[in-house]
mmCIF file of C-alpha atoms in Angstrom:
data_model
loop_
_atom_site.group_PDB
_atom_site.id
_atom_site.type_symbol
_atom_site.label_atom_id
_atom_site.label_comp_id
_atom_site.label_asym_id
_atom_site.label_seq_id
_atom_site.Cartn_x
_atom_site.Cartn_y
_atom_site.Cartn_z
ATOM 1 C CA MET A 1 -137.033 5.244 140.508
ATOM 2 C CA GLY A 2 -134.526 4.695 138.609
ATOM 3 C CA ASN A 3 -132.555 7.543 136.786
ATOM 4 C CA LYS A 4 -132.411 6.078 132.299
ATOM 5 C CA VAL A 5 -129.405 6.564 130.860
ATOM 6 C CA GLU A 6 -129.964 7.438 127.515
ATOM 7 C CA VAL A 7 -126.568 7.203 124.774
ATOM 8 C CA LEU A 8 -126.564 10.428 122.344
ATOM 9 C CA SER A 9 -123.684 9.658 120.421
ATOM 10 C CA THR A 10 -120.924 7.293 119.871
ATOM 11 C CA ILE A 11 -117.895 7.728 117.755
ATOM 12 C CA ALA A 12 -114.904 5.472 117.166
ATOM 13 C CA ILE A 13 -111.615 7.310 117.472
ATOM 14 C CA ASN A 14 -107.639 6.580 117.291
ATOM 15 C CA TYR A 15 -106.562 5.822 121.260
ATOM 16 C CA HIS A 16 -103.967 7.458 122.651
ATOM 17 C CA ASP A 17 -102.819 7.835 126.637
ATOM 18 C CA ASP A 18 -104.294 11.044 127.340
ATOM 19 C CA LEU A 19 -107.816 10.541 126.101
ATOM 20 C CA TYR A 20 -109.145 10.140 129.515
ATOM 21 C CA LYS A 21 -107.931 13.337 130.411
ATOM 22 C CA ILE A 22 -110.687 15.019 128.207
ATOM 23 C CA VAL A 23 -113.192 12.200 129.584
ATOM 24 C CA ASP A 24 -112.789 13.067 133.091
ATOM 25 C CA LEU A 25 -112.314 16.951 132.259
ATOM 26 C CA LEU A 26 -115.451 17.002 129.986
ATOM 27 C CA ASN A 27 -117.308 14.891 133.006
ATOM 28 C CA ARG A 28 -116.214 17.370 136.061
ATOM 29 C CA THR A 29 -117.076 20.215 133.490
ATOM 30 C CA LEU A 30 -120.320 18.878 132.249
ATOM 31 C CA LYS A 31 -122.535 16.961 135.191
ATOM 32 C CA ARG A 32 -124.709 20.238 135.725
ATOM 33 C CA GLU A 33 -125.462 19.585 132.884
ATOM 34 C CA ASP A 34 -126.780 16.216 133.226
ATOM 35 C CA LEU A 35 -124.467 14.647 130.210
ATOM 36 C CA MET A 36 -121.777 11.906 130.797
ATOM 37 C CA PHE A 37 -118.931 10.475 128.948
ATOM 38 C CA GLY A 38 -117.329 7.364 128.411
ATOM 39 C CA LEU A 39 -114.113 6.207 127.274
ATOM 40 C CA SER A 40 -113.306 2.527 126.836
ATOM 41 C CA LEU A 41 -111.210 0.360 123.842
ATOM 42 C CA ASP A 42 -112.425 -0.918 121.022
ATOM 43 C CA LYS A 43 -112.915 -4.726 121.732
ATOM 44 C CA THR A 44 -111.919 -6.214 118.501
ATOM 45 C CA ASP A 45 -109.151 -3.097 117.817
ATOM 46 C CA ASN A 46 -107.325 -1.846 120.545
ATOM 47 C CA SER A 47 -105.543 0.705 118.396
ATOM 48 C CA LYS A 48 -108.854 2.511 118.511
ATOM 49 C CA ALA A 49 -111.507 3.859 121.578
ATOM 50 C CA ILE A 50 -114.782 4.376 121.722
ATOM 51 C CA PHE A 51 -115.879 7.743 123.052
ATOM 52 C CA THR A 52 -119.276 8.421 124.051
ATOM 53 C CA ILE A 53 -122.023 11.110 125.132
ATOM 54 C CA TYR A 54 -124.798 10.141 127.277
ATOM 55 C CA ARG A 55 -127.929 12.271 129.109
ATOM 56 C CA THR A 56 -128.338 10.986 132.206
#
């Protein structure tokens, strides 16, 4: 029925303008392995980014 997404790992890292390029590369390369990567700004500190690895 519905797809289940499992969070494998999450880490807060220093934000950099080019981080999205790494996440995009990982998503394109590893989607066949049922992995997905996410990046968002920390809601309390805009100098930090939250990087998350999911299994789909």
